[in-house]
Amino acid sequence: MSTFTDGTADRLKRIGLYAVLVGMAVFYLIPIETGLMTAITSPASYTGNAPFLPPLEPIVPGTGTFSLQPWGNALDGLASGLVNSFVLVVPATVLSGLLGSMAAYGLTTVNWRGQIGIYVLFVAGIFIPYQAVLVPLTQFWYNVVPLRTLFVPVAQTLPLVREFHWKLVALIVTHTAYGVPICTLLFRAHYKKLSDEMIEAARLDGASVSKIYRRIILPLSVPMFAVVFIYQFTQVWNDLLFALTIVQFGDASVVTQELVGIGVSQSGTNFPLRMAAALLAALPTLVVYVLFGDKFAEGVAA
C-alpha cells in the first residue's frame, strides 16, 4: 500500500512539473505566435479582433485572410538595413571575440607586472552604461577622428565603398571596444580551468607565447568562442542606441533603425507589416543560436 502511494505521488509530482513547464512554454510563446499570425494576415483584412488566431476568413469572421504580402513588403523595407547590419555584426563579433581571447590569455597564463590592475580596468569597462558615453562618443567620431573625410577619397577609388560607410566602421570599432571587456571576462574564466601542467610542458619544449596560444589555447577555446559569438552577435544585432548616436538614420541605417518607422504612416499602423518585419529582423539571431547551440551549451558547462 505504501509503495503504491509513493509511486502515485511521484507520478503526480512529475505530471505537475510537466504541466508547469508546458504552461510556462505556452505563456512565453503566445506573443511570438500572435506576431506570426498577424504577419501572415492580409493588411486589408486585418482587424485585430483575434490576432492570436490564424487568418481563416470567411470560415472564422474577424480573423482576416491569409497573405504573405507583409513578408515581401517587410523584406523590401529592411533590405538595406539587413545588409548594413551584417556588415556591422560580423567583423564586430569576430574582432571582439578574438581580442577578448588574446587579452584573457595574457591576463591568465602569462605573468607580468600590473596584470591585476589591467584586469580591473577590463572588468570596470563592463559596468560603464552606454548612456554615459553617448555625447563623448558623438564628439569623438564627428569632431576628433576625421574618419568621415578619410572615406571620401576611398569611396571615389573603390567601387563597393561609399562615403556613408565610415559610420559603419565607427560602429564596428565602438561595438568591438565595448565587447572586449565581457569577452575577456568570459575567456579568462575558461582559461583559469585549463591545465597549468600542459602549458608549462609546452614552455619547456621551447614553445613561444604566441605558439602556445595558436597550438593549444585556440583549439581548446572553440566552445567559449561559440558562447561569445552568440552573445556578441545578439548584442550588436539588436543594438539601437549606438546606431542612433553614430548613424543618425540615412543610408547607413541598420535593421533596428529601419524597424522604427516601418509600417507607420499618417493613415495608421500596418500591423501585419510591422510584425513580419520584426520576425524577419529576429531571424538571424535565431539561426546563429541553432547553428552554434551545441557548442554554446558545451562552453557554458565547461
mmCIF file of C-alpha atoms in Angstrom:
data_model
loop_
_atom_site.group_PDB
_atom_site.id
_atom_site.type_symbol
_atom_site.label_atom_id
_atom_site.label_comp_id
_atom_site.label_asym_id
_atom_site.label_seq_id
_atom_site.Cartn_x
_atom_site.Cartn_y
_atom_site.Cartn_z
ATOM 1 C CA MET A 1 0.000 0.000 0.000
ATOM 2 C CA SER A 2 2.832 2.332 0.882
ATOM 3 C CA THR A 3 4.660 1.540 -2.377
ATOM 4 C CA PHE A 4 1.519 2.249 -4.371
ATOM 5 C CA THR A 5 1.039 5.565 -2.578
ATOM 6 C CA ASP A 6 4.677 6.584 -3.104
ATOM 7 C CA GLY A 7 4.514 5.701 -6.811
ATOM 8 C CA THR A 8 1.293 7.633 -7.279
ATOM 9 C CA ALA A 9 2.761 10.647 -5.505
ATOM 10 C CA ASP A 10 5.852 10.566 -7.731
ATOM 11 C CA ARG A 11 3.713 10.387 -10.856
ATOM 12 C CA LEU A 12 1.583 13.276 -9.664
ATOM 13 C CA LYS A 13 4.722 15.342 -8.998
ATOM 14 C CA ARG A 14 6.034 14.615 -12.487
ATOM 15 C CA ILE A 15 2.679 15.454 -14.041
ATOM 16 C CA GLY A 16 2.569 18.687 -12.062
ATOM 17 C CA LEU A 17 6.105 19.567 -13.135
ATOM 18 C CA TYR A 18 5.307 18.865 -16.792
ATOM 19 C CA ALA A 19 2.139 20.952 -16.515
ATOM 20 C CA VAL A 20 4.112 23.879 -15.104
ATOM 21 C CA LEU A 21 6.757 23.611 -17.837
ATOM 22 C CA VAL A 22 4.147 23.400 -20.592
ATOM 23 C CA GLY A 23 2.296 26.357 -19.103
ATOM 24 C CA MET A 24 5.480 28.431 -18.987
ATOM 25 C CA ALA A 25 6.327 27.493 -22.575
ATOM 26 C CA VAL A 26 2.824 28.442 -23.767
ATOM 27 C CA PHE A 27 2.946 31.709 -21.832
ATOM 28 C CA TYR A 28 6.338 32.530 -23.381
ATOM 29 C CA LEU A 29 5.343 31.569 -26.932
ATOM 30 C CA ILE A 30 1.962 33.331 -27.061
ATOM 31 C CA PRO A 31 3.458 36.715 -28.121
ATOM 32 C CA ILE A 32 5.531 35.019 -30.825
ATOM 33 C CA GLU A 33 2.539 33.036 -32.058
ATOM 34 C CA THR A 34 0.406 36.185 -32.073
ATOM 35 C CA GLY A 35 3.044 38.066 -34.040
ATOM 36 C CA LEU A 36 3.328 35.223 -36.552
ATOM 37 C CA MET A 37 -0.443 35.009 -37.052
ATOM 38 C CA THR A 38 -0.575 38.768 -37.552
ATOM 39 C CA ALA A 39 2.308 38.641 -40.031
ATOM 40 C CA ILE A 40 0.510 36.193 -42.331
ATOM 41 C CA THR A 41 -2.709 38.216 -42.428
ATOM 42 C CA SER A 42 -3.603 40.485 -45.305
ATOM 43 C CA PRO A 43 -3.256 44.126 -44.193
ATOM 44 C CA ALA A 44 -6.559 44.996 -45.866
ATOM 45 C CA SER A 45 -8.434 42.352 -43.862
ATOM 46 C CA TYR A 46 -6.621 42.740 -40.532
ATOM 47 C CA THR A 47 -8.960 43.821 -37.750
ATOM 48 C CA GLY A 48 -7.031 42.918 -34.612
ATOM 49 C CA ASN A 49 -10.055 41.304 -33.021
ATOM 50 C CA ALA A 50 -8.375 37.928 -32.561
ATOM 51 C CA PRO A 51 -4.693 38.332 -33.566
ATOM 52 C CA PHE A 52 -3.698 35.025 -31.953
ATOM 53 C CA LEU A 53 -5.947 33.030 -34.307
ATOM 54 C CA PRO A 54 -4.787 32.043 -37.801
ATOM 55 C CA PRO A 55 -6.382 34.011 -40.656
ATOM 56 C CA LEU A 56 -9.369 31.810 -41.558
ATOM 57 C CA GLU A 57 -11.879 34.149 -43.167
ATOM 58 C CA PRO A 58 -14.570 33.572 -44.267
ATOM 59 C CA ILE A 59 -14.711 30.436 -42.085
ATOM 60 C CA VAL A 60 -13.936 32.384 -38.880
ATOM 61 C CA PRO A 61 -15.083 36.018 -39.251
ATOM 62 C CA GLY A 62 -12.787 38.686 -37.840
ATOM 63 C CA THR A 63 -9.553 36.727 -38.276
ATOM 64 C CA GLY A 64 -8.572 38.100 -41.702
ATOM 65 C CA THR A 65 -7.415 36.365 -44.861
ATOM 66 C CA PHE A 66 -4.101 34.585 -45.364
ATOM 67 C CA SER A 67 -1.408 36.553 -47.190
ATOM 68 C CA LEU A 68 2.377 36.622 -47.491
ATOM 69 C CA GLN A 69 2.336 40.180 -48.779
ATOM 70 C CA PRO A 70 3.572 41.602 -45.420
ATOM 71 C CA TRP A 71 6.725 39.466 -45.661
ATOM 72 C CA GLY A 72 7.567 40.689 -49.144
ATOM 73 C CA ASN A 73 6.975 44.302 -48.167
ATOM 74 C CA ALA A 74 8.986 43.840 -44.969
ATOM 75 C CA LEU A 75 11.921 42.383 -46.891
ATOM 76 C CA ASP A 76 11.848 45.305 -49.309
ATOM 77 C CA GLY A 77 11.726 47.795 -46.445
ATOM 78 C CA LEU A 78 14.501 46.136 -44.434
ATOM 79 C CA ALA A 79 16.817 45.149 -47.300
ATOM 80 C CA SER A 80 19.391 47.922 -46.885
ATOM 81 C CA GLY A 81 19.217 47.722 -43.080
ATOM 82 C CA LEU A 82 19.810 43.957 -43.137
ATOM 83 C CA VAL A 83 22.857 44.394 -45.362
ATOM 84 C CA ASN A 84 24.285 47.130 -43.139
ATOM 85 C CA SER A 85 23.641 45.051 -40.012
ATOM 86 C CA PHE A 86 25.501 42.063 -41.446
ATOM 87 C CA VAL A 87 28.371 44.335 -42.497
ATOM 88 C CA LEU A 88 28.461 45.593 -38.915
ATOM 89 C CA VAL A 89 27.831 42.496 -36.842
ATOM 90 C CA VAL A 90 30.250 40.017 -38.426
ATOM 91 C CA PRO A 91 33.525 41.969 -38.013
ATOM 92 C CA ALA A 92 32.440 43.444 -34.656
ATOM 93 C CA THR A 93 31.661 39.973 -33.286
ATOM 94 C CA VAL A 94 34.800 38.314 -34.631
ATOM 95 C CA LEU A 95 37.119 41.128 -33.545
ATOM 96 C CA SER A 96 35.718 41.450 -30.024
ATOM 97 C CA GLY A 97 35.868 37.681 -29.535
ATOM 98 C CA LEU A 98 39.410 37.342 -30.850
ATOM 99 C CA LEU A 99 40.737 40.357 -28.935
ATOM 100 C CA GLY A 100 38.962 39.194 -25.791
ATOM 101 C CA SER A 101 40.564 35.768 -26.124
ATOM 102 C CA MET A 102 44.025 37.282 -26.567
ATOM 103 C CA ALA A 103 43.532 39.629 -23.626
ATOM 104 C CA ALA A 104 42.305 36.787 -21.401
ATOM 105 C CA TYR A 105 45.286 34.676 -22.417
ATOM 106 C CA GLY A 106 47.655 37.487 -21.489
ATOM 107 C CA LEU A 107 45.856 38.051 -18.191
ATOM 108 C CA THR A 108 45.704 34.382 -17.224
ATOM 109 C CA THR A 109 48.626 32.297 -18.437
ATOM 110 C CA VAL A 110 51.321 34.976 -18.764
ATOM 111 C CA ASN A 111 52.696 36.549 -15.588
ATOM 112 C CA TRP A 112 53.690 40.218 -15.774
ATOM 113 C CA ARG A 113 53.674 43.259 -13.519
ATOM 114 C CA GLY A 114 50.429 45.230 -13.369
ATOM 115 C CA GLN A 115 48.330 42.298 -14.501
ATOM 116 C CA ILE A 116 45.680 42.682 -11.794
ATOM 117 C CA GLY A 117 45.300 46.414 -12.402
ATOM 118 C CA ILE A 118 44.704 45.908 -16.122
ATOM 119 C CA TYR A 119 42.182 43.181 -15.374
ATOM 120 C CA VAL A 120 40.309 45.520 -13.018
ATOM 121 C CA LEU A 121 40.106 48.066 -15.842
ATOM 122 C CA PHE A 122 38.659 45.420 -18.158
ATOM 123 C CA VAL A 123 36.039 44.491 -15.587
ATOM 124 C CA ALA A 124 35.220 48.151 -14.967
ATOM 125 C CA GLY A 125 34.560 48.561 -18.689
ATOM 126 C CA ILE A 126 31.610 46.184 -18.409
ATOM 127 C CA PHE A 127 29.789 48.424 -15.938
ATOM 128 C CA ILE A 128 30.063 51.698 -17.864
ATOM 129 C CA PRO A 129 26.500 52.446 -19.037
ATOM 130 C CA TYR A 130 26.008 53.242 -22.705
ATOM 131 C CA GLN A 131 24.124 56.433 -21.863
ATOM 132 C CA ALA A 132 27.189 57.861 -20.104
ATOM 133 C CA VAL A 133 29.298 57.860 -23.277
ATOM 134 C CA LEU A 134 26.803 58.970 -25.923
ATOM 135 C CA VAL A 135 27.858 62.635 -26.009
ATOM 136 C CA PRO A 136 31.635 61.919 -25.875
ATOM 137 C CA LEU A 137 31.144 59.185 -28.473
ATOM 138 C CA THR A 138 29.410 61.579 -30.860
ATOM 139 C CA GLN A 139 32.112 64.216 -30.367
ATOM 140 C CA PHE A 140 34.814 61.606 -30.873
ATOM 141 C CA TRP A 141 33.579 60.282 -34.214
ATOM 142 C CA TYR A 142 32.315 63.563 -35.658
ATOM 143 C CA ASN A 143 34.945 66.042 -34.406
ATOM 144 C CA VAL A 144 38.060 64.261 -33.117
ATOM 145 C CA VAL A 145 38.639 61.385 -35.557
ATOM 146 C CA PRO A 146 38.475 62.501 -39.225
ATOM 147 C CA LEU A 147 37.082 59.173 -40.372
ATOM 148 C CA ARG A 148 34.428 60.867 -42.477
ATOM 149 C CA THR A 149 36.987 62.823 -44.507
ATOM 150 C CA LEU A 150 39.193 59.768 -44.943
ATOM 151 C CA PHE A 151 36.388 57.862 -46.640
ATOM 152 C CA VAL A 152 35.837 60.495 -49.332
ATOM 153 C CA PRO A 153 38.899 59.548 -51.446
ATOM 154 C CA VAL A 154 38.426 55.857 -50.637
ATOM 155 C CA ALA A 155 34.833 55.956 -51.884
ATOM 156 C CA GLN A 156 35.979 57.619 -55.087
ATOM 157 C CA THR A 157 38.584 54.919 -55.670
ATOM 158 C CA LEU A 158 36.954 51.631 -54.653
ATOM 159 C CA PRO A 159 33.692 50.649 -56.407
ATOM 160 C CA LEU A 160 31.936 48.998 -53.443
ATOM 161 C CA VAL A 161 32.807 51.660 -50.862
ATOM 162 C CA ARG A 162 30.500 54.611 -50.243
ATOM 163 C CA GLU A 163 31.100 57.724 -48.161
ATOM 164 C CA PHE A 164 28.487 56.745 -45.575
ATOM 165 C CA HIS A 165 30.388 53.519 -44.820
ATOM 166 C CA TRP A 166 32.535 55.454 -42.375
ATOM 167 C CA LYS A 167 29.578 55.330 -39.981
ATOM 168 C CA LEU A 168 29.529 51.526 -40.152
ATOM 169 C CA VAL A 169 33.273 51.431 -39.499
ATOM 170 C CA ALA A 170 32.738 53.705 -36.480
ATOM 171 C CA LEU A 171 30.006 51.365 -35.245
ATOM 172 C CA ILE A 172 32.275 48.339 -35.721
ATOM 173 C CA VAL A 173 35.057 49.933 -33.672
ATOM 174 C CA THR A 174 32.597 51.059 -30.978
ATOM 175 C CA HIS A 175 30.942 47.667 -30.561
ATOM 176 C CA THR A 176 34.321 45.932 -30.630
ATOM 177 C CA ALA A 177 35.637 48.179 -27.869
ATOM 178 C CA TYR A 178 32.520 47.641 -25.750
ATOM 179 C CA GLY A 179 32.535 43.902 -26.410
ATOM 180 C CA VAL A 180 36.159 43.232 -25.461
ATOM 181 C CA PRO A 181 35.681 43.552 -21.645
ATOM 182 C CA ILE A 182 32.854 40.993 -21.377
ATOM 183 C CA CYS A 183 34.607 38.681 -23.837
ATOM 184 C CA THR A 184 37.802 38.936 -21.807
ATOM 185 C CA LEU A 185 35.911 38.096 -18.622
ATOM 186 C CA LEU A 186 34.299 35.021 -20.193
ATOM 187 C CA PHE A 187 37.522 33.749 -21.753
ATOM 188 C CA ARG A 188 39.506 34.345 -18.562
ATOM 189 C CA ALA A 189 37.076 32.204 -16.572
ATOM 190 C CA HIS A 190 37.513 29.478 -19.193
ATOM 191 C CA TYR A 191 41.322 29.704 -19.278
ATOM 192 C CA LYS A 192 41.579 29.539 -15.490
ATOM 193 C CA LYS A 193 40.286 25.957 -15.752
ATOM 194 C CA LEU A 194 42.969 24.847 -18.204
ATOM 195 C CA SER A 195 45.786 22.625 -17.037
ATOM 196 C CA ASP A 196 48.863 24.578 -15.948
ATOM 197 C CA GLU A 197 50.989 21.462 -16.445
ATOM 198 C CA MET A 198 50.077 21.299 -20.135
ATOM 199 C CA ILE A 199 51.093 24.910 -20.751
ATOM 200 C CA GLU A 200 54.252 24.517 -18.670
ATOM 201 C CA ALA A 201 55.199 21.424 -20.642
ATOM 202 C CA ALA A 202 54.830 23.375 -23.874
ATOM 203 C CA ARG A 203 57.101 26.086 -22.476
ATOM 204 C CA LEU A 204 59.728 23.510 -21.504
ATOM 205 C CA ASP A 205 59.599 22.187 -25.060
ATOM 206 C CA GLY A 206 60.544 25.648 -26.298
ATOM 207 C CA ALA A 207 57.142 26.876 -27.470
ATOM 208 C CA SER A 208 56.793 30.654 -27.529
ATOM 209 C CA VAL A 209 53.888 32.579 -26.022
ATOM 210 C CA SER A 210 52.274 33.063 -29.432
ATOM 211 C CA LYS A 211 52.794 29.417 -30.417
ATOM 212 C CA ILE A 212 51.173 28.183 -27.191
ATOM 213 C CA TYR A 213 48.193 30.405 -27.931
ATOM 214 C CA ARG A 214 47.842 29.202 -31.525
ATOM 215 C CA ARG A 215 48.508 25.486 -30.977
ATOM 216 C CA ILE A 216 46.996 24.872 -27.525
ATOM 217 C CA ILE A 217 44.769 27.690 -26.320
ATOM 218 C CA LEU A 218 42.809 28.385 -29.511
ATOM 219 C CA PRO A 219 41.760 24.756 -30.182
ATOM 220 C CA LEU A 220 40.552 24.479 -26.575
ATOM 221 C CA SER A 221 38.611 27.756 -26.889
ATOM 222 C CA VAL A 222 36.123 26.661 -29.573
ATOM 223 C CA PRO A 223 33.180 26.154 -27.144
ATOM 224 C CA MET A 224 33.804 29.507 -25.474
ATOM 225 C CA PHE A 225 34.092 31.193 -28.877
ATOM 226 C CA ALA A 226 30.593 29.864 -29.586
ATOM 227 C CA VAL A 227 29.326 31.417 -26.346
ATOM 228 C CA VAL A 228 30.977 34.741 -27.112
ATOM 229 C CA PHE A 229 29.867 34.687 -30.740
ATOM 230 C CA ILE A 230 26.211 34.118 -29.891
ATOM 231 C CA TYR A 231 26.269 36.716 -27.113
ATOM 232 C CA GLN A 232 28.043 39.400 -29.144
ATOM 233 C CA PHE A 233 26.069 38.702 -32.306
ATOM 234 C CA THR A 234 22.813 39.176 -30.395
ATOM 235 C CA GLN A 235 24.028 42.306 -28.607
ATOM 236 C CA VAL A 236 25.323 44.031 -31.732
ATOM 237 C CA TRP A 237 22.443 42.951 -33.958
ATOM 238 C CA ASN A 238 19.802 44.234 -31.530
ATOM 239 C CA ASP A 239 21.580 47.497 -30.708
ATOM 240 C CA LEU A 240 19.713 50.702 -31.408
ATOM 241 C CA LEU A 241 21.309 53.244 -29.057
ATOM 242 C CA PHE A 242 24.784 53.367 -30.646
ATOM 243 C CA ALA A 243 23.242 53.206 -34.110
ATOM 244 C CA LEU A 244 21.062 56.231 -33.414
ATOM 245 C CA THR A 245 24.030 58.095 -31.938
ATOM 246 C CA ILE A 246 26.540 57.471 -34.723
ATOM 247 C CA VAL A 247 24.469 56.735 -37.824
ATOM 248 C CA GLN A 248 21.555 59.102 -37.081
ATOM 249 C CA PHE A 249 19.474 57.472 -39.854
ATOM 250 C CA GLY A 250 20.256 57.634 -43.565
ATOM 251 C CA ASP A 251 21.922 55.222 -45.980
ATOM 252 C CA ALA A 252 23.946 53.595 -43.170
ATOM 253 C CA SER A 253 20.890 52.743 -41.050
ATOM 254 C CA VAL A 254 20.928 49.241 -39.555
ATOM 255 C CA VAL A 255 17.945 46.927 -39.282
ATOM 256 C CA THR A 256 16.850 48.112 -35.827
ATOM 257 C CA GLN A 257 16.644 51.666 -37.143
ATOM 258 C CA GLU A 258 14.627 50.560 -40.145
ATOM 259 C CA LEU A 259 12.182 48.850 -37.787
ATOM 260 C CA VAL A 260 11.393 52.138 -36.045
ATOM 261 C CA GLY A 261 9.322 53.593 -38.861
ATOM 262 C CA ILE A 262 8.292 50.631 -40.979
ATOM 263 C CA GLY A 263 4.543 50.217 -41.335
ATOM 264 C CA VAL A 264 3.776 53.577 -39.705
ATOM 265 C CA SER A 265 2.062 56.318 -41.683
ATOM 266 C CA GLN A 266 -0.468 59.113 -41.241
ATOM 267 C CA SER A 267 -3.232 56.757 -42.303
ATOM 268 C CA GLY A 268 -2.482 54.353 -39.448
ATOM 269 C CA THR A 269 -0.254 51.443 -38.476
ATOM 270 C CA ASN A 270 0.178 48.423 -40.734
ATOM 271 C CA PHE A 271 0.424 45.777 -38.006
ATOM 272 C CA PRO A 272 0.965 42.761 -40.323
ATOM 273 C CA LEU A 273 3.873 44.583 -41.952
ATOM 274 C CA ARG A 274 5.402 45.558 -38.594
ATOM 275 C CA MET A 275 5.069 42.030 -37.217
ATOM 276 C CA ALA A 276 6.584 40.498 -40.355
ATOM 277 C CA ALA A 277 9.465 42.981 -40.196
ATOM 278 C CA ALA A 278 10.089 42.266 -36.503
ATOM 279 C CA LEU A 279 10.156 38.491 -37.063
ATOM 280 C CA LEU A 280 12.369 38.888 -40.118
ATOM 281 C CA ALA A 281 14.809 41.053 -38.164
ATOM 282 C CA ALA A 282 14.935 38.483 -35.352
ATOM 283 C CA LEU A 283 15.549 35.546 -37.692
ATOM 284 C CA PRO A 284 19.385 35.879 -37.976
ATOM 285 C CA THR A 285 19.879 35.642 -34.206
ATOM 286 C CA LEU A 286 17.727 32.508 -34.141
ATOM 287 C CA VAL A 287 19.752 30.968 -36.973
ATOM 288 C CA VAL A 288 23.020 31.725 -35.175
ATOM 289 C CA TYR A 289 21.781 30.061 -31.991
ATOM 290 C CA VAL A 290 20.599 26.978 -33.908
ATOM 291 C CA LEU A 291 23.969 26.665 -35.664
ATOM 292 C CA PHE A 292 26.094 27.124 -32.545
ATOM 293 C CA GLY A 293 23.687 25.952 -29.849
ATOM 294 C CA ASP A 294 25.545 22.707 -29.078
ATOM 295 C CA LYS A 295 28.886 24.464 -28.696
ATOM 296 C CA PHE A 296 27.169 27.192 -26.656
ATOM 297 C CA ALA A 297 25.899 24.625 -24.136
ATOM 298 C CA GLU A 298 29.320 22.991 -24.060
ATOM 299 C CA GLY A 299 31.047 26.308 -23.448
ATOM 300 C CA VAL A 300 28.670 27.320 -20.664
ATOM 301 C CA ALA A 301 29.082 23.956 -18.947
ATOM 302 C CA ALA A 302 32.883 23.969 -19.330
#
